[in-house]
PDB file of C-alpha atoms in Angstrom:
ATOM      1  CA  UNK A   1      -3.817  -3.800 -25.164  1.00 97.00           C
ATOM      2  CA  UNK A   2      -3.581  -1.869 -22.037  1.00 97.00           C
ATOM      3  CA  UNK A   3      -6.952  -0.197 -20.320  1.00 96.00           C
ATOM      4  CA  UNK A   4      -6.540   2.788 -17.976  1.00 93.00           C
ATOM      5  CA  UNK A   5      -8.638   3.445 -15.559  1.00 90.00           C
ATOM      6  CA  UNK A   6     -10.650   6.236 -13.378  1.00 83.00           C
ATOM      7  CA  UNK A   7     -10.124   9.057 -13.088  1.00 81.00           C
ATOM      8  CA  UNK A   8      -6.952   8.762 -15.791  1.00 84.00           C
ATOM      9  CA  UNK A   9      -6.307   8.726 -19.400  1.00 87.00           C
ATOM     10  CA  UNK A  10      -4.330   6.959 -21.923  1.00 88.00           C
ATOM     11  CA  UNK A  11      -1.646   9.159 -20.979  1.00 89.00           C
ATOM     12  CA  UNK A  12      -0.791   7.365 -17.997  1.00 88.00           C
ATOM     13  CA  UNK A  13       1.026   4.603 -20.333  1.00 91.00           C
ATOM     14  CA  UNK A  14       3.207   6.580 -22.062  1.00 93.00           C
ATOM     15  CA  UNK A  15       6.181   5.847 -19.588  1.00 93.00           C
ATOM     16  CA  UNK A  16       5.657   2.197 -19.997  1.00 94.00           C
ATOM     17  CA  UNK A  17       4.994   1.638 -24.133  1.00 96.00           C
ATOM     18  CA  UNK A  18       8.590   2.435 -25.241  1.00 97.00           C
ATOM     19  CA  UNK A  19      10.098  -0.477 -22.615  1.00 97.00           C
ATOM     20  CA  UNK A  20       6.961  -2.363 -24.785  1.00 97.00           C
ATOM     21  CA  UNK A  21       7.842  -1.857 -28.043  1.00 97.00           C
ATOM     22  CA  UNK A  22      11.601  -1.283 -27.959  1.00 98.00           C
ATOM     23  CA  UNK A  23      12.990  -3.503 -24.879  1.00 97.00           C
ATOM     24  CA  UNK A  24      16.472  -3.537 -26.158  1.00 97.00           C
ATOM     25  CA  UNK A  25      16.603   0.243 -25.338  1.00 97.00           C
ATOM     26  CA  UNK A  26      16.238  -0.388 -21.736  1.00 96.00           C
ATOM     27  CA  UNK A  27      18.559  -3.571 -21.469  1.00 97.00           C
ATOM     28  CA  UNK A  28      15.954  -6.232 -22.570  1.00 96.00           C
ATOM     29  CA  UNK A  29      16.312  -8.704 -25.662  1.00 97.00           C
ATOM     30  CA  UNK A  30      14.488  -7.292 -28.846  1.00 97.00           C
ATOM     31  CA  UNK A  31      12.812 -10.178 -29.604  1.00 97.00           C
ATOM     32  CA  UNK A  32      10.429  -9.446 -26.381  1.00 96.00           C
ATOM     33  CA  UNK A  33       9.222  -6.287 -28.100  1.00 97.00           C
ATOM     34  CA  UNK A  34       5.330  -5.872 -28.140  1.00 95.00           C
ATOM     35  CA  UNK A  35       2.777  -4.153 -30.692  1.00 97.00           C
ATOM     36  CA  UNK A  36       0.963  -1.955 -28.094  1.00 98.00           C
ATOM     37  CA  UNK A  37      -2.860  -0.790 -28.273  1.00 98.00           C
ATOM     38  CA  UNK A  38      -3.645   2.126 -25.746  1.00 96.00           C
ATOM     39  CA  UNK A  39      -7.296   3.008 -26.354  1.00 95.00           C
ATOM     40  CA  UNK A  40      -8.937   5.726 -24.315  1.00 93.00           C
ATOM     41  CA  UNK A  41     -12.087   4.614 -22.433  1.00 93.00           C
ATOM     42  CA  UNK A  42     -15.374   6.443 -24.083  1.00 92.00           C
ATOM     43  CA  UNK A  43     -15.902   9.502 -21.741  1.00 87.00           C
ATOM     44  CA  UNK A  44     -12.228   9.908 -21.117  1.00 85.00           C
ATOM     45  CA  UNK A  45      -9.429  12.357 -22.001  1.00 78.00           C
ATOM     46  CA  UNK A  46     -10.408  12.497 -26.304  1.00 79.00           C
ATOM     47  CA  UNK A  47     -12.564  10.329 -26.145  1.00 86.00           C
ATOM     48  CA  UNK A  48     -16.042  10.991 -26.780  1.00 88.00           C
ATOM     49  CA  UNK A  49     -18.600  10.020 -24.225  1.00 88.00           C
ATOM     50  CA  UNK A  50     -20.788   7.239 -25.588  1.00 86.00           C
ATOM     51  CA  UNK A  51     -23.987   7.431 -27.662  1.00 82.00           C
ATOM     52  CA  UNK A  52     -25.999   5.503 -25.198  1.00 81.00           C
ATOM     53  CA  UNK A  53     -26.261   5.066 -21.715  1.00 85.00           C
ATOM     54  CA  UNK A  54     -25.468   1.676 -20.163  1.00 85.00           C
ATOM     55  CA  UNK A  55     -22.206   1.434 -21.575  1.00 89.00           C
ATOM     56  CA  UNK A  56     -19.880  -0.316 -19.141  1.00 89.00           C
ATOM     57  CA  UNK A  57     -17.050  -2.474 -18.639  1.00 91.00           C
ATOM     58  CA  UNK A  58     -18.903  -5.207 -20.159  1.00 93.00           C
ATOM     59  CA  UNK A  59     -19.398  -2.969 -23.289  1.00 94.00           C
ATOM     60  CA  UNK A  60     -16.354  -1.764 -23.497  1.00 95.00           C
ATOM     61  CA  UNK A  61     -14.980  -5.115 -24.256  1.00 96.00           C
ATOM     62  CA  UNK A  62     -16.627  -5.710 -27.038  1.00 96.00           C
ATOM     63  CA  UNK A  63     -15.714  -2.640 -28.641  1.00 95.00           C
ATOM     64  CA  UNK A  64     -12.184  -3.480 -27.664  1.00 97.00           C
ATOM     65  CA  UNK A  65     -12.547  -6.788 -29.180  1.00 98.00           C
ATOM     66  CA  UNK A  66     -14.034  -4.843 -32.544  1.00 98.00           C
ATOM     67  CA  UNK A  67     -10.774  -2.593 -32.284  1.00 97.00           C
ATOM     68  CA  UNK A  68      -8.121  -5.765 -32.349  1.00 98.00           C
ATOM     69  CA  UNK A  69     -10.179  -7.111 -35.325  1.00 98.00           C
ATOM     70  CA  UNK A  70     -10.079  -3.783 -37.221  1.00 98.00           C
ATOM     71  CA  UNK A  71      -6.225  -3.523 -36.691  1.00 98.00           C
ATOM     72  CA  UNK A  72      -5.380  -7.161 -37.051  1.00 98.00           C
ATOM     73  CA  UNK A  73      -5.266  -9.137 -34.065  1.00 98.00           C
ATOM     74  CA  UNK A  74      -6.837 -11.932 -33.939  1.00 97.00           C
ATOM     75  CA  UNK A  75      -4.997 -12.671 -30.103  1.00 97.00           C
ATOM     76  CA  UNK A  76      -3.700 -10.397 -27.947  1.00 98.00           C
ATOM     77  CA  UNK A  77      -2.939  -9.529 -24.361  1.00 97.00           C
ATOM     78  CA  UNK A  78      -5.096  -7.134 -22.370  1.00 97.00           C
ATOM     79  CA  UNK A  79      -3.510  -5.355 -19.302  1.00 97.00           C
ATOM     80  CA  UNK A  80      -5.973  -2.940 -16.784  1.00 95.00           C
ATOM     81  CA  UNK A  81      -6.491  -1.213 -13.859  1.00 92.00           C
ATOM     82  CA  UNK A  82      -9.130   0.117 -11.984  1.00 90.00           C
ATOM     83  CA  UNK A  83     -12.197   0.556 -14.434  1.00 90.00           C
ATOM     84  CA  UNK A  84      -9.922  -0.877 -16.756  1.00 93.00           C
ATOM     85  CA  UNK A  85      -9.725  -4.114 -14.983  1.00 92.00           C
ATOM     86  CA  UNK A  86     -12.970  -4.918 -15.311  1.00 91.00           C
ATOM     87  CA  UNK A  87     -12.233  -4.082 -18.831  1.00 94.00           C
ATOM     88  CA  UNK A  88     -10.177  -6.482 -19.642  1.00 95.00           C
ATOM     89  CA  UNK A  89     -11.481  -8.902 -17.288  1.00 92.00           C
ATOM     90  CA  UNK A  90     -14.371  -8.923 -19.756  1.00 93.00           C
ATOM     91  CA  UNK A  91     -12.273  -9.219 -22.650  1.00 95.00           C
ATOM     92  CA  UNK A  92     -10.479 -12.364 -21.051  1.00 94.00           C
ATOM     93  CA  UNK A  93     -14.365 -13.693 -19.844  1.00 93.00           C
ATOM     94  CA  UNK A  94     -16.299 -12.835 -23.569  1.00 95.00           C
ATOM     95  CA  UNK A  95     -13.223 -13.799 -25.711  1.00 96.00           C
ATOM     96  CA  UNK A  96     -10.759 -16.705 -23.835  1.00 95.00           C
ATOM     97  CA  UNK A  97      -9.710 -17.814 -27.589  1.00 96.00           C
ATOM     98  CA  UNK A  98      -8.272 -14.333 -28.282  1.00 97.00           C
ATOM     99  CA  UNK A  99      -6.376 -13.501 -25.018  1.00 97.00           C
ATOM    100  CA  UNK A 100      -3.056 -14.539 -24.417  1.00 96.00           C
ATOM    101  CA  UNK A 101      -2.670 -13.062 -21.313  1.00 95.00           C
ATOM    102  CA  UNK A 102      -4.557 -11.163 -18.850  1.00 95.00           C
ATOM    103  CA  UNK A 103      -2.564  -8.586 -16.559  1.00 94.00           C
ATOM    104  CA  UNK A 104      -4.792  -6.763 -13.611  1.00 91.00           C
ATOM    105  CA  UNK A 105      -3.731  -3.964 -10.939  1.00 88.00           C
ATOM    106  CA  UNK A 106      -6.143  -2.207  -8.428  1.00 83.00           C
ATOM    107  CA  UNK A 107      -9.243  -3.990  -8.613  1.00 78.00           C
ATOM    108  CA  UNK A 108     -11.647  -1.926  -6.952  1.00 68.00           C
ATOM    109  CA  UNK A 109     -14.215  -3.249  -4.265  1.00 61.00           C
ATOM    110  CA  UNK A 110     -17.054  -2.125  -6.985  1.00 55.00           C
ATOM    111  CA  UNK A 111     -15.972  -4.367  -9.465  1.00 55.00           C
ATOM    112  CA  UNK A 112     -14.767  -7.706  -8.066  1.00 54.00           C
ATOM    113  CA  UNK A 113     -15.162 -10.041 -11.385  1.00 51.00           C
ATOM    114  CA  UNK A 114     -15.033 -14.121 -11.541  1.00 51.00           C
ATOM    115  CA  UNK A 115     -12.610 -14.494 -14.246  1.00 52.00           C
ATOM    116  CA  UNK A 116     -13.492 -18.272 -14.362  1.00 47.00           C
ATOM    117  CA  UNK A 117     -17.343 -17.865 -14.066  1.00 45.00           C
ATOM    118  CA  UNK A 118     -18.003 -14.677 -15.452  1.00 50.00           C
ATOM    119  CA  UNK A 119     -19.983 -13.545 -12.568  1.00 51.00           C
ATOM    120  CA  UNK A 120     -19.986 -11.851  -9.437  1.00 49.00           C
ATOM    121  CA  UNK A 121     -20.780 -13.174  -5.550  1.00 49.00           C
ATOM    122  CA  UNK A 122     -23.653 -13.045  -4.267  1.00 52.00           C
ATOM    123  CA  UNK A 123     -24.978  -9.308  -3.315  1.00 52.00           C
ATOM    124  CA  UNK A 124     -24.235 -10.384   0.603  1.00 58.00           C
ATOM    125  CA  UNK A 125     -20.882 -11.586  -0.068  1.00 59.00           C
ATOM    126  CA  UNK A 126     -20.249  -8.470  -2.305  1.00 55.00           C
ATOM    127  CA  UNK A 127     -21.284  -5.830   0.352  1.00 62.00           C
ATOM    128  CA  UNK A 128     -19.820  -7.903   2.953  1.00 63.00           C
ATOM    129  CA  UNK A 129     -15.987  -7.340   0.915  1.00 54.00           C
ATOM    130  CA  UNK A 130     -17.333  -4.465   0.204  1.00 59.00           C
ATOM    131  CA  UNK A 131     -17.637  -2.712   3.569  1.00 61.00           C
ATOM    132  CA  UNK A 132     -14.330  -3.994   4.781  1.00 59.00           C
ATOM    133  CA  UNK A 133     -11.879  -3.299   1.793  1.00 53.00           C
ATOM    134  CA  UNK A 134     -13.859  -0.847  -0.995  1.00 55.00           C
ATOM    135  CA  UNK A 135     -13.986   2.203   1.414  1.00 51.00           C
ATOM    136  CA  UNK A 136     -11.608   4.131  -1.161  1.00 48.00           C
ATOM    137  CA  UNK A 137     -13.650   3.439  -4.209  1.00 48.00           C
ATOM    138  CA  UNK A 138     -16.937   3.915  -2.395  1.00 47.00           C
ATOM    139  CA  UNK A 139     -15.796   7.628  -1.382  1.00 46.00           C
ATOM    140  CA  UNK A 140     -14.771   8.018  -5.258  1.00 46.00           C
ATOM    141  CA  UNK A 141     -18.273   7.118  -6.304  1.00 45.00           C
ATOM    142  CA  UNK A 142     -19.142   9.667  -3.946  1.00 43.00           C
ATOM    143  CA  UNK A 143     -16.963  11.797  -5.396  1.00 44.00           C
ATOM    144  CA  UNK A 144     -17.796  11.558  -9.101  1.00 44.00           C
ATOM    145  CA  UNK A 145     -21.620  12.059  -7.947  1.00 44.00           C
ATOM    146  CA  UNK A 146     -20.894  15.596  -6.665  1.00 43.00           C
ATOM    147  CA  UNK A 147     -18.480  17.126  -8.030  1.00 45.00           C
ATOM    148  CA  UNK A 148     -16.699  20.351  -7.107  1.00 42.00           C
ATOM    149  CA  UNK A 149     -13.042  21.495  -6.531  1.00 41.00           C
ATOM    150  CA  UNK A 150     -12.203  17.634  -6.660  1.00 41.00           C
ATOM    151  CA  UNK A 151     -14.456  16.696  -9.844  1.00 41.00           C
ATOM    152  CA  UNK A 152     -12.838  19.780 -11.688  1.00 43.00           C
ATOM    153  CA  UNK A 153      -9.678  17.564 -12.108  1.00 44.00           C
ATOM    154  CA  UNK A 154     -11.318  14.174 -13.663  1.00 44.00           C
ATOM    155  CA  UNK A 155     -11.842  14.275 -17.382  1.00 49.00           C
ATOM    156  CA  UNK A 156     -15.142  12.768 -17.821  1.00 49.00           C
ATOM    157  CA  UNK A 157     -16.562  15.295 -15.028  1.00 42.00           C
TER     158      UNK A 157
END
């Protein structure tokens, strides 16, 4: 399963899938070919926003989980980045038995998740990583609070 993230869609994987699902077609063996799941995060590109509010990363996990079930698989690998880190970061923490592999790029300095404890430092220790490395995701939060020219170009507004 692979989880984009903000301010993309599930478009962004569609140079990747077919060295997924057909390897041998880009000099790989065949028998390294993948079944590939590419939802699109609720609020995102098609994707209807969700019915409720507090619907998160957390959230999102479970109805990722729900989706594998209803198609199948009973384990799977998640891959995510950005909001779709924390994704499957939650998938890997709520679900261990189903995950065969976790895969993460750009974890953003709002979401730093304890794979191993399921839980995040200490609000010190976060603001403290926070103010030296998450300077790009806090001015995105910024951002995606007012939007104008710039927030004309993300999908979920």
């Amino acid at each position: 399963m692979l989880t984009h993230g903000w301010p993309g869609s599930f478009l962004e994987m569609q140079a990747i899938i077919p060295m997924l699902t057909d390897p041998a077609r880009f000099g790989g063996d065949a028998r390294d070919a993948f079944h590939v799941v590419v939802p699109s995060l609720p609020g995102y590109g098609f994707s209807a926003a969700p019915a409720a509010k507090g619907t998160g990363s957390y959230e999102v996990a479970g109805l990722w989980a729900e989706l594998m079930t209803g198609l199948g698989y009973q384990r799977f690998g998640a891959q995510g980045g950005d909001i779709g880190a924390g994704v499957s970061s939650w998938l890997a923490c709520r679900y261990p038995d189903r995950i065969a592999g976790l895969h993460l790029n750009f974890i953003p300095g709002s979401y730093r998740p304890s794979p191993a404890a399921a839980i995040l430092p200490p609000w010190s220790a976060r603001r403290r990583w926070r103010g030296r490395y998450g300077r790009f995701s806090s001015r995105c939060e910024i951002r995606a609070k007012h939007p104008g020219v710039d927030g004309a170009r993300y999908p979920a507004g």
